[in-house]
mmCIF file of C-alpha atoms and ligand atoms in Angstrom:
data_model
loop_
_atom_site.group_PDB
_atom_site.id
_atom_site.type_symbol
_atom_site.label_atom_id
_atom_site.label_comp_id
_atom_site.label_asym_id
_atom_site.label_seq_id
_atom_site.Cartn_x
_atom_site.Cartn_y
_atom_site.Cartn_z
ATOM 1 C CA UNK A 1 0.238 26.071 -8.022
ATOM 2 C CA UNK A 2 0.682 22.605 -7.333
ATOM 3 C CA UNK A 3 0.802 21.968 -3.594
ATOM 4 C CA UNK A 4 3.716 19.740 -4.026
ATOM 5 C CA UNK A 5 5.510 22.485 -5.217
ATOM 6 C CA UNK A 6 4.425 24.553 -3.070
ATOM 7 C CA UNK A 7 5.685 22.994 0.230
ATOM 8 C CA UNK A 8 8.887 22.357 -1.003
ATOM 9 C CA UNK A 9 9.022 25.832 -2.203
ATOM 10 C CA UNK A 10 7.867 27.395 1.300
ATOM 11 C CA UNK A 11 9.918 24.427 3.039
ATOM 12 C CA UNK A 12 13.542 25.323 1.764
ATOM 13 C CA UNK A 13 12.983 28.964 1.422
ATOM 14 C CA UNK A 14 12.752 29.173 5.516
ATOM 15 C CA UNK A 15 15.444 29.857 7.453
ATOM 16 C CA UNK A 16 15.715 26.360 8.898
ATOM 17 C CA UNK A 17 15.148 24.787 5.555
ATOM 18 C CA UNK A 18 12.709 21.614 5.911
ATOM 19 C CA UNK A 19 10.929 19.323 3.881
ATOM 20 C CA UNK A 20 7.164 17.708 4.692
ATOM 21 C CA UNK A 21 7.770 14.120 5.803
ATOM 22 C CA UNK A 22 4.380 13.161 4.338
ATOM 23 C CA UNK A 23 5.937 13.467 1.175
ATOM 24 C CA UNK A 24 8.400 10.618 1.539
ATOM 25 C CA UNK A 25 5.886 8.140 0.415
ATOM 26 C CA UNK A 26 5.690 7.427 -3.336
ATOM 27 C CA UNK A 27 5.773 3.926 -4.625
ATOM 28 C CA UNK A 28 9.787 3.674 -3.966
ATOM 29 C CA UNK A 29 8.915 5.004 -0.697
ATOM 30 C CA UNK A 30 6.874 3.047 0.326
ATOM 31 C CA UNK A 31 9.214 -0.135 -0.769
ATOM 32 C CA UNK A 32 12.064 1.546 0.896
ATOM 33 C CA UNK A 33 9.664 2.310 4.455
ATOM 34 C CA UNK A 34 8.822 -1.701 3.807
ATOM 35 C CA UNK A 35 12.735 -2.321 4.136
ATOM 36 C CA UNK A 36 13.009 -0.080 7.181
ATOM 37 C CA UNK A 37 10.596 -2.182 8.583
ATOM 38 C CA UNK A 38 12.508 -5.319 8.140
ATOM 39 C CA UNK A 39 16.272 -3.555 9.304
ATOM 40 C CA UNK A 40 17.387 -5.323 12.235
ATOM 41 C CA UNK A 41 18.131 -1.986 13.922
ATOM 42 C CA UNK A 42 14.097 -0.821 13.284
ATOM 43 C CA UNK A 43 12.392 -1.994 16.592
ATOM 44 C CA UNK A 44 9.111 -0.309 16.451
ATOM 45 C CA UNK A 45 7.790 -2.417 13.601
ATOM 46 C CA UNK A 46 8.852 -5.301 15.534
ATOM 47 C CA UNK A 47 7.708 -4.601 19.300
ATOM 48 C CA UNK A 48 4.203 -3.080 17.886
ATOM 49 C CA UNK A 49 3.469 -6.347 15.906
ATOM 50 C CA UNK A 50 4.767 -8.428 19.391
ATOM 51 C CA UNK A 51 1.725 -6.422 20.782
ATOM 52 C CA UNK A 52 -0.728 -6.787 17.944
ATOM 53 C CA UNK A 53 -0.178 -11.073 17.439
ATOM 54 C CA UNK A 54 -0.252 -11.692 21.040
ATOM 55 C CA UNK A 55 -2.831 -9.218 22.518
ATOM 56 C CA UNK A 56 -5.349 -8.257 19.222
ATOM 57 C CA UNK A 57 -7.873 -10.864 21.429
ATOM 58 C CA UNK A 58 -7.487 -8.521 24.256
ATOM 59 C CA UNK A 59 -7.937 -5.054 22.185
ATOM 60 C CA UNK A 60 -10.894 -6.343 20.439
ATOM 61 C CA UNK A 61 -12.486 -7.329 23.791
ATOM 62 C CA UNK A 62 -11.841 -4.005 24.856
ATOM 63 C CA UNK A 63 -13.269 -2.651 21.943
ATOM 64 C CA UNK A 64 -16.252 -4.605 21.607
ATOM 65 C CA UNK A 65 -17.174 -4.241 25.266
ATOM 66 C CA UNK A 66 -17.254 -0.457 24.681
ATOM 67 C CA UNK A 67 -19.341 -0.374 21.162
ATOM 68 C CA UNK A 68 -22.099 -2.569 19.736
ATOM 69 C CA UNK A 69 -21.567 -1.332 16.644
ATOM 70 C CA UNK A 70 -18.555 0.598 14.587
ATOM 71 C CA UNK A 71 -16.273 1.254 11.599
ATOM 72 C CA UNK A 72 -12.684 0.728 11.736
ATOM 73 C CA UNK A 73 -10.971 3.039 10.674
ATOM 74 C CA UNK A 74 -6.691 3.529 10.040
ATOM 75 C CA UNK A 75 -4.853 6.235 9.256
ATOM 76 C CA UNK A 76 -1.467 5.641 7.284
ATOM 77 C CA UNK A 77 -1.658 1.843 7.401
ATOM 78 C CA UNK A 78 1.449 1.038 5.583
ATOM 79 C CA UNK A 79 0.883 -2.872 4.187
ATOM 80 C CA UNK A 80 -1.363 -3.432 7.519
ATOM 81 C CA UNK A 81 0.496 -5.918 8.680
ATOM 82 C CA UNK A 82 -0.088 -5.328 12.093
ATOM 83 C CA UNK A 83 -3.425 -4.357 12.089
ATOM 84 C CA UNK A 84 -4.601 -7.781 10.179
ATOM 85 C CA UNK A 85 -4.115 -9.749 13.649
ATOM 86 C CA UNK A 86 -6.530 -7.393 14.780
ATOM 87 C CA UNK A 87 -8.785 -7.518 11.795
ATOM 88 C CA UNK A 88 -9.233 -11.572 11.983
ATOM 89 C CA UNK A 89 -9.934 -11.155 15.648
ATOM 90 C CA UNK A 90 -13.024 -8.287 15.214
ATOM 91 C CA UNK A 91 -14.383 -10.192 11.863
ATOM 92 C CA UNK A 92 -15.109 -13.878 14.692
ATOM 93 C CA UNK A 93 -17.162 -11.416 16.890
ATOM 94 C CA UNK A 94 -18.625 -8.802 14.725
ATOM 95 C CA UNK A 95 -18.987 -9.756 11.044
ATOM 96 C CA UNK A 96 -20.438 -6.379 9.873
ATOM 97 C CA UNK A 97 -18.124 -3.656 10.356
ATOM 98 C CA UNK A 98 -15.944 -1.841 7.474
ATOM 99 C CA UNK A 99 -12.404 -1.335 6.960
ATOM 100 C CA UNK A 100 -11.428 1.936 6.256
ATOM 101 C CA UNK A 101 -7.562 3.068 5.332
ATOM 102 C CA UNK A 102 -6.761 6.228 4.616
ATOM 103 C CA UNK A 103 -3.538 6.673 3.291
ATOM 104 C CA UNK A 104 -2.163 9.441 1.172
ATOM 105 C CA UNK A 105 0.134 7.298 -0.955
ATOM 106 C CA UNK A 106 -2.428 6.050 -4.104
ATOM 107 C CA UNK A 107 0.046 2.621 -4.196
ATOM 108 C CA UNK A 108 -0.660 1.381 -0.601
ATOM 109 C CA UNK A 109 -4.154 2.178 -1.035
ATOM 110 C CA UNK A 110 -4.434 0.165 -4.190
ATOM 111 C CA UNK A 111 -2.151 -2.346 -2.880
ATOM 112 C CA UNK A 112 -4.359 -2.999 0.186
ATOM 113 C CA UNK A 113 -8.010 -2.814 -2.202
ATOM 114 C CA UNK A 114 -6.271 -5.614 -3.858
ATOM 115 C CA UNK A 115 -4.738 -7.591 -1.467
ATOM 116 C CA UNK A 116 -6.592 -7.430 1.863
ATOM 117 C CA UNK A 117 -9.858 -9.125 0.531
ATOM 118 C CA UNK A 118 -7.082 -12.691 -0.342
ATOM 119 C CA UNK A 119 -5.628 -12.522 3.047
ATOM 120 C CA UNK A 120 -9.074 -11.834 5.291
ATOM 121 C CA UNK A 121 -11.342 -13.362 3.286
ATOM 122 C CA UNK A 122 -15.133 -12.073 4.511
ATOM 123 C CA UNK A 123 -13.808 -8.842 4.934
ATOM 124 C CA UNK A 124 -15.745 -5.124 3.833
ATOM 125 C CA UNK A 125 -13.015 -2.854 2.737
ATOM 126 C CA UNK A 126 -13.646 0.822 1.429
ATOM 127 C CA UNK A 127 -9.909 2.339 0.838
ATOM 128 C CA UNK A 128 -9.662 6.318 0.909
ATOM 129 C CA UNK A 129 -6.870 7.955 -0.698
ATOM 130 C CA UNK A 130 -5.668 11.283 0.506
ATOM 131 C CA UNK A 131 -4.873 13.729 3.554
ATOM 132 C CA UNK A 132 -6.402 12.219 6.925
ATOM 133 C CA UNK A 133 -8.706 15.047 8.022
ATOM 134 C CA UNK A 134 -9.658 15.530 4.495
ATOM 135 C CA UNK A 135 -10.617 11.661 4.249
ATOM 136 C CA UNK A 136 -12.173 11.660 7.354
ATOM 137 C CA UNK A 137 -14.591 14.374 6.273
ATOM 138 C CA UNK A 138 -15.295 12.425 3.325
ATOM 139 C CA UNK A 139 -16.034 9.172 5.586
ATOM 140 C CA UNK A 140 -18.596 11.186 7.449
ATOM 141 C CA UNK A 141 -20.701 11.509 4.514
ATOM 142 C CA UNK A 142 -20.047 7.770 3.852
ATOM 143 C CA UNK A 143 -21.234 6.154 7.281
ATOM 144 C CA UNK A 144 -22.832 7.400 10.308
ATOM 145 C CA UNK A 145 -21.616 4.619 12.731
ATOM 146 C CA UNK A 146 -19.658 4.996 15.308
ATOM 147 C CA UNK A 147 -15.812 4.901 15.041
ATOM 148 C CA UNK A 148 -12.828 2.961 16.297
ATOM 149 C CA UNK A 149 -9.847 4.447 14.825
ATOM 150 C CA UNK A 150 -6.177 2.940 14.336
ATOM 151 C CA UNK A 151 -3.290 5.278 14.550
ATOM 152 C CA UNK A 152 -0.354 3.063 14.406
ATOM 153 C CA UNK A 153 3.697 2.485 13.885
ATOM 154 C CA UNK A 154 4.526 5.724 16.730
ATOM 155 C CA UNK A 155 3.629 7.899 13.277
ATOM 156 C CA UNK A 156 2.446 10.679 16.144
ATOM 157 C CA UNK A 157 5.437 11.121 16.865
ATOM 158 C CA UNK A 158 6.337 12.406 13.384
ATOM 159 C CA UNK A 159 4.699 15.687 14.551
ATOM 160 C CA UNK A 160 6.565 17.828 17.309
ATOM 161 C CA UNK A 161 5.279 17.388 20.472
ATOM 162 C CA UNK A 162 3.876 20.600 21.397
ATOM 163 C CA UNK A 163 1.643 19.818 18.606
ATOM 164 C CA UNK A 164 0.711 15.992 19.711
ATOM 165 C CA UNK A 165 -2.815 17.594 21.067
ATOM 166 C CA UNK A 166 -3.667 19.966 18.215
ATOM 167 C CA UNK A 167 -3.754 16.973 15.877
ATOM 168 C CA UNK A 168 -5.960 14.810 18.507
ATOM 169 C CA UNK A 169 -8.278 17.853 19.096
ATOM 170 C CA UNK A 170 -8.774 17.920 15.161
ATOM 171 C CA UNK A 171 -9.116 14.880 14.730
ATOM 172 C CA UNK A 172 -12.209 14.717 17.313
ATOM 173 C CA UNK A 173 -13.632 17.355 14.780
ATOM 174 C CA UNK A 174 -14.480 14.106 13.069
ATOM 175 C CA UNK A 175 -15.546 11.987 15.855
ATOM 176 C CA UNK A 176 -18.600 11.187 18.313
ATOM 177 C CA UNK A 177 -18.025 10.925 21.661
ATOM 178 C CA UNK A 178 -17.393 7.213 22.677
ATOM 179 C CA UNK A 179 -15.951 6.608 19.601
ATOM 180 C CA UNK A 180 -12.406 4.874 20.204
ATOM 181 C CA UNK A 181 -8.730 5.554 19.141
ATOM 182 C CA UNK A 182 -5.522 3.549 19.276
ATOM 183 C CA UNK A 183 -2.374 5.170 19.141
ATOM 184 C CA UNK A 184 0.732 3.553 18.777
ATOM 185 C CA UNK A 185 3.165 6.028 20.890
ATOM 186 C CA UNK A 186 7.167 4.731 20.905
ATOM 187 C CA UNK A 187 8.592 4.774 24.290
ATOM 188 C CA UNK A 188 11.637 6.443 25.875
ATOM 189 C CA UNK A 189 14.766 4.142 26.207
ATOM 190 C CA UNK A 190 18.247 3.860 25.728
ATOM 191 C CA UNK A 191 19.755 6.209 23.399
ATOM 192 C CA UNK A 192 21.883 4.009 21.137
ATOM 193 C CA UNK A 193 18.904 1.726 20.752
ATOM 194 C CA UNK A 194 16.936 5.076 19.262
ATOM 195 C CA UNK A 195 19.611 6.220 17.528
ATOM 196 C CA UNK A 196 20.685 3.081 15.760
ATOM 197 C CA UNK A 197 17.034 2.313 14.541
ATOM 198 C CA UNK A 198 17.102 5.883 12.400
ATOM 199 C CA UNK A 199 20.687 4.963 11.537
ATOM 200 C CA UNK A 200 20.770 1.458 10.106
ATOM 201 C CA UNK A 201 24.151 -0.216 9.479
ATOM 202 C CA UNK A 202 22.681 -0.805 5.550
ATOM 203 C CA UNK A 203 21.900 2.713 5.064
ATOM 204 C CA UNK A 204 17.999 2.294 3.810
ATOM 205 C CA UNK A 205 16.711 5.127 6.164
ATOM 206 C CA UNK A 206 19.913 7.047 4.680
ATOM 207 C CA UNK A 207 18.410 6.442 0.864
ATOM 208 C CA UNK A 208 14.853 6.606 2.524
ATOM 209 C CA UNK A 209 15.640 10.723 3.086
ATOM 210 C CA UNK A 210 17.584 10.687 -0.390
ATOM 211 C CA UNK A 211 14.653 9.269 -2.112
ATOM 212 C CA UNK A 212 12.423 12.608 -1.375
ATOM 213 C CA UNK A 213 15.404 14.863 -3.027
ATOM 214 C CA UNK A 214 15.182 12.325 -5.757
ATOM 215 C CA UNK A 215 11.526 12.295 -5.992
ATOM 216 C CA UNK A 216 11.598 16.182 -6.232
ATOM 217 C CA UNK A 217 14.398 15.911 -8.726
ATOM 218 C CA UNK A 218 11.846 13.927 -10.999
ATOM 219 C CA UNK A 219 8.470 15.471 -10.371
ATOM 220 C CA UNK A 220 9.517 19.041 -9.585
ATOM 221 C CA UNK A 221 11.927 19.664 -12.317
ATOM 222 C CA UNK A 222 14.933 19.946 -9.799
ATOM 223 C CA UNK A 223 18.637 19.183 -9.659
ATOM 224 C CA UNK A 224 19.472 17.948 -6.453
ATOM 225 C CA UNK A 225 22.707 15.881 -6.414
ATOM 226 C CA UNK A 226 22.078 13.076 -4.332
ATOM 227 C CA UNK A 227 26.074 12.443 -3.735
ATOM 228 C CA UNK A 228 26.117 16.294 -1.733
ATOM 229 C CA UNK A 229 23.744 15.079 0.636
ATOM 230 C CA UNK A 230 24.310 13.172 3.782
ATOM 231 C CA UNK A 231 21.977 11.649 6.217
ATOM 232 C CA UNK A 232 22.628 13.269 9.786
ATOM 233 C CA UNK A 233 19.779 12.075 12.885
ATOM 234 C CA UNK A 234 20.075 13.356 16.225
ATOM 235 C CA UNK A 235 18.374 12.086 19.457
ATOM 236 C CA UNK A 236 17.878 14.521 22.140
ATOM 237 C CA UNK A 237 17.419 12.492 25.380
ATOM 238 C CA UNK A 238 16.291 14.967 27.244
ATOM 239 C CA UNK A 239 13.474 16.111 25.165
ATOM 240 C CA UNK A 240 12.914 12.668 23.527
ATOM 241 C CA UNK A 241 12.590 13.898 20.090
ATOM 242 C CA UNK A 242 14.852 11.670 17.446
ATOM 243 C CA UNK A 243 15.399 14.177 14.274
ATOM 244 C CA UNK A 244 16.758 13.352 10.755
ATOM 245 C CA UNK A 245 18.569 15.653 8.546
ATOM 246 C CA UNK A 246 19.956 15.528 5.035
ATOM 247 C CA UNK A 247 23.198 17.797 5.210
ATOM 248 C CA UNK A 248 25.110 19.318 2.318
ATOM 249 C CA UNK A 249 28.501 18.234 2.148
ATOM 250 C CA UNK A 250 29.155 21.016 -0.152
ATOM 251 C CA UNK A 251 28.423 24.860 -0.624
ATOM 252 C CA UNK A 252 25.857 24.515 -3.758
ATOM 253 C CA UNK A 253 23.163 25.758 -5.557
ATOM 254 C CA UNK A 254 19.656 23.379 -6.127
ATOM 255 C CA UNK A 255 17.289 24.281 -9.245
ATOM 256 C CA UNK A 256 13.533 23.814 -8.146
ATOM 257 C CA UNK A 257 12.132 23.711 -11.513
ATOM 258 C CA UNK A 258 11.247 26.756 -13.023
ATOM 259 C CA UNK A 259 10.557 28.852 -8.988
ATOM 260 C CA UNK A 260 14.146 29.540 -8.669
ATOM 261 C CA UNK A 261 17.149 28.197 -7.330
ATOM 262 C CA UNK A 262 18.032 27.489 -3.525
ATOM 263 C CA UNK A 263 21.455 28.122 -1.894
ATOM 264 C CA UNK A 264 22.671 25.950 0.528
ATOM 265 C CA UNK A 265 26.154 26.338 2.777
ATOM 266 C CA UNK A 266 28.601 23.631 3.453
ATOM 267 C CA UNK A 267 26.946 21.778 6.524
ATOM 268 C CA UNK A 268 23.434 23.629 6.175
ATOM 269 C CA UNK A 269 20.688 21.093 7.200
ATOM 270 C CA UNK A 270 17.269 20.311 5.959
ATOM 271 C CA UNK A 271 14.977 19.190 8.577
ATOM 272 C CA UNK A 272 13.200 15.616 6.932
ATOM 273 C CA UNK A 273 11.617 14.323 9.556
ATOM 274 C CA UNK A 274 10.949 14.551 13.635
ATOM 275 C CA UNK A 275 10.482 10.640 15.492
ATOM 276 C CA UNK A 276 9.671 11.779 18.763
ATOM 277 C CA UNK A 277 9.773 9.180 21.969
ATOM 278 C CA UNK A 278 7.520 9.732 24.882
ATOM 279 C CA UNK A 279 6.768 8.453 28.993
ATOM 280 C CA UNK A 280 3.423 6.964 29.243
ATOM 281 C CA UNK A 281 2.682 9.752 31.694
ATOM 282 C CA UNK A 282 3.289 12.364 28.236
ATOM 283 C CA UNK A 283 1.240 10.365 26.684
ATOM 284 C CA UNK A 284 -2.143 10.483 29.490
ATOM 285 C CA UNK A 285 -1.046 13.992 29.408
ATOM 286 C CA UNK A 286 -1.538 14.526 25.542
ATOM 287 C CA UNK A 287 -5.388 12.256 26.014
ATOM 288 C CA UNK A 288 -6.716 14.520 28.366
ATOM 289 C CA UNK A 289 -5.509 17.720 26.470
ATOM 290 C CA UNK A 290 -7.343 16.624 23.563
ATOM 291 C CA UNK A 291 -10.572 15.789 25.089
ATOM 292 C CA UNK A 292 -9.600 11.879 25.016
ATOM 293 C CA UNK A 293 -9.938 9.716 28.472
ATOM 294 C CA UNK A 294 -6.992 6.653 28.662
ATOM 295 C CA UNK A 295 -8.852 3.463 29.195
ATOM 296 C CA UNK A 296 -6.162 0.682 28.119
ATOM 297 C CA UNK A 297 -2.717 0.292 28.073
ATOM 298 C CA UNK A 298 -0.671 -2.556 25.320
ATOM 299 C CA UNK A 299 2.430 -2.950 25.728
ATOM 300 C CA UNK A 300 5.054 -5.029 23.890
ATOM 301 C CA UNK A 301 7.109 -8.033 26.199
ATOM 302 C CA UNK A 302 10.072 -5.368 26.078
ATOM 303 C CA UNK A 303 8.079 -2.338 27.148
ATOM 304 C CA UNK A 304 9.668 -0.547 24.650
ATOM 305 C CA UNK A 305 6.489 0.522 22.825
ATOM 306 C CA UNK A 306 2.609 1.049 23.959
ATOM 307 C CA UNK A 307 -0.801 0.997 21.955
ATOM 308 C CA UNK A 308 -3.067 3.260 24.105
ATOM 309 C CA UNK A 309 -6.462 2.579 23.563
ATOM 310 C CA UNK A 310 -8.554 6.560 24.403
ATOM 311 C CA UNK A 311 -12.063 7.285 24.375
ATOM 312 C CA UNK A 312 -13.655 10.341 23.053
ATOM 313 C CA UNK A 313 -15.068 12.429 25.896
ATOM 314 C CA UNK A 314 -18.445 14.524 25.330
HETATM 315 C C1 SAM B 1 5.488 5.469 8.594
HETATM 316 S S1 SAM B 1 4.233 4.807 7.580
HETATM 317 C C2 SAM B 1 3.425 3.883 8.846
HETATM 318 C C3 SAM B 1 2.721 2.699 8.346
HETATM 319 C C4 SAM B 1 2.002 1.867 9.373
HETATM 320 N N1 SAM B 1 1.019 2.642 10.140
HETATM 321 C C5 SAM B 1 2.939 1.186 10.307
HETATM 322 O O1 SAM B 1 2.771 1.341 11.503
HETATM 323 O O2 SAM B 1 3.803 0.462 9.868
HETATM 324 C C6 SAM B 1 3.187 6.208 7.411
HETATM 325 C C7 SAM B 1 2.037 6.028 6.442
HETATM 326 O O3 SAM B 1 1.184 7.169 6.586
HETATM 327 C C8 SAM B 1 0.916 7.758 5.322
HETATM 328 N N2 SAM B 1 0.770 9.205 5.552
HETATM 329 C C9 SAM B 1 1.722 10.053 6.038
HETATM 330 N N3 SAM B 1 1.225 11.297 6.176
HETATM 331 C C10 SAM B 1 -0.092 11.229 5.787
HETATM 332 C C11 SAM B 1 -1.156 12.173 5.710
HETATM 333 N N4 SAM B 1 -0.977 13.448 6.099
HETATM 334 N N5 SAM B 1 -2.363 11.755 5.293
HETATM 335 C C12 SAM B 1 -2.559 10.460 4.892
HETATM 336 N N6 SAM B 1 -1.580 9.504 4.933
HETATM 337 C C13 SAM B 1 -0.366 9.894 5.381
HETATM 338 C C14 SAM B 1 2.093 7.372 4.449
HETATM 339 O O4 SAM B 1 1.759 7.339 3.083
HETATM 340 C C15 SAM B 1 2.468 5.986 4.979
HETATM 341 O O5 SAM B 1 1.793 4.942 4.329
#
């Protein structure tokens, strides 16, 4: 069975009905994510590129003065904005490294294949589309040097918590030790700020979550009526985890195609997507859980929002 299918299929049948956030990002997706980006209320785009125009001299210091030689690799890097400032800075003081992003979403993958090489002229680029782990394996047949990995835009904290160091601790599956990883982790603060930035006046992140029923709708066979849906986040202070759900306004029936039909009460939620916000002491916490020792902090002029730069232990 399709594995599309499949996930949904699993994902609404559950008793908390959910839907896989990685799945959000086809080509209108990945436009709409673009206009998140730019929503006045979306600060993490914002602080995060504060940090990588003013300090990408400082990171690549840091990262040079810990490897002679290395790939760079990013997970999920959206149009790379951010991690261009970067790029420019490790191309002046080490001219043969190579770019790898690895992004499930074929269009941003093409997108950068095509685009990068204009903007950073000089550059090596080798784009991998698909899962992470799966592309990572697939890198490790490609190079043997060591590894400096980007994972950027707080997109950690779309996994709960409790699960932060499982995902590091596979992800140094794929690693040597001294390679390098920097994580972009968004920090606790006030709760209307939070709130607001998953909640835009506009209502993109609102037709952000819509666009998954819609893409379902049109690869799946389904009949999701976008209308009896409404966009619901929550923050939790005390927890720090920032959840959006799509909520039926209506007591209804949804078609998947030909796997059967899925009943939803008035007011039932689906679970889309978790944004969880962290204390840099969580975040030292979740390094040395996975086997990862902290050795730089970068923070925005806010302090809103940190890059942590780890190290892979033995
Ligand atoms: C929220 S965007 C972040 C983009 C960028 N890192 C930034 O900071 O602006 C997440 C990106 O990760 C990709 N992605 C999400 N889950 C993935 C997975 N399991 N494997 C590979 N790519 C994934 C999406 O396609 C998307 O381009």
């Amino acid at each position: 069975m399709n594995e599309f299918l499949k996930d949904v299929w699993e994902g609404l049948s559950a008793p908390q009905k959910s839907l896989n956030s990685k799945y959000f990002y086809d080509e209108e997706g990945d436009r709409i994510f673009r206009e998140i980006m730019d929503c006045p209320e979306y600060y993490l785009t914002k602080c995060e590129l504060d940090i990588f125009v003013n300090q990408s001299k400082n990171i690549a210091k840091s990262i040079n003065g810990n490897l002679a030689d290395f790939d760079l690799v990013e997970l999920g890097p959206g149009d790379c904005t951010k991690s261009e400032y970067l790029l420019r800075e490790l191309l002046v003081t080490h001219k043969h490294f190579t770019y790898y992003p690895i992004d499930i979403s074929e269009n941003i993958i093409n997108q950068i294949n095509t685009s990068l090489p204009n903007r950073i002229p000089g550059i090596n680029i080798h784009g991998l589309n698909g899962d992470y782990m799966a592309m990572l394996e697939k890198l490790n047949e490609l190079s043997a040097k060591n590894k400096v990995v980007l994972f950027l835009g707080s997109s950690i904290g779309n996994f709960p918590l409790t699960e932060n160091p499982s995902f590091f601790r596979h992800l140094k599956q794929y690693l040597k030790p001294g390679d390098l990883l920097i994580t972009g982790f968004d920090l606790k603060k006030d709760a209307s700020v939070i709130l607001n930035a998953y909640n835009d006046e506009a209502g993109i992140t609102k037709r952000f979550n819509l666009n998954l029923l819609k893409r379902i709708n049109n690869t799946l066979g389904a009949d999701f009526d976008l209308d009896q849906f409404e966009h619901s986040p929550i923050y939790d202070l005390g927890s720090g985890a920032c959840i959006s759900y799509l909520a039926s306004k209506i007591e209804q029936s949804v078609q998947i195609g030909s796997m059967g039909s899925i009943h939803f009460a008035k007011d039932e939620l689906i679970y889309m997507e978790i944004s969880q916000k962290y204390t840099v002491e969580d975040t030292h916490t979740i390094a040395y859980q996975s086997g990862f020792s902290p050795i730089g902090e970068f923070y925005d002029s806010k302090k809103w929002f940190v890059d942590a730069l780890w190290r892979n232990n033995e």
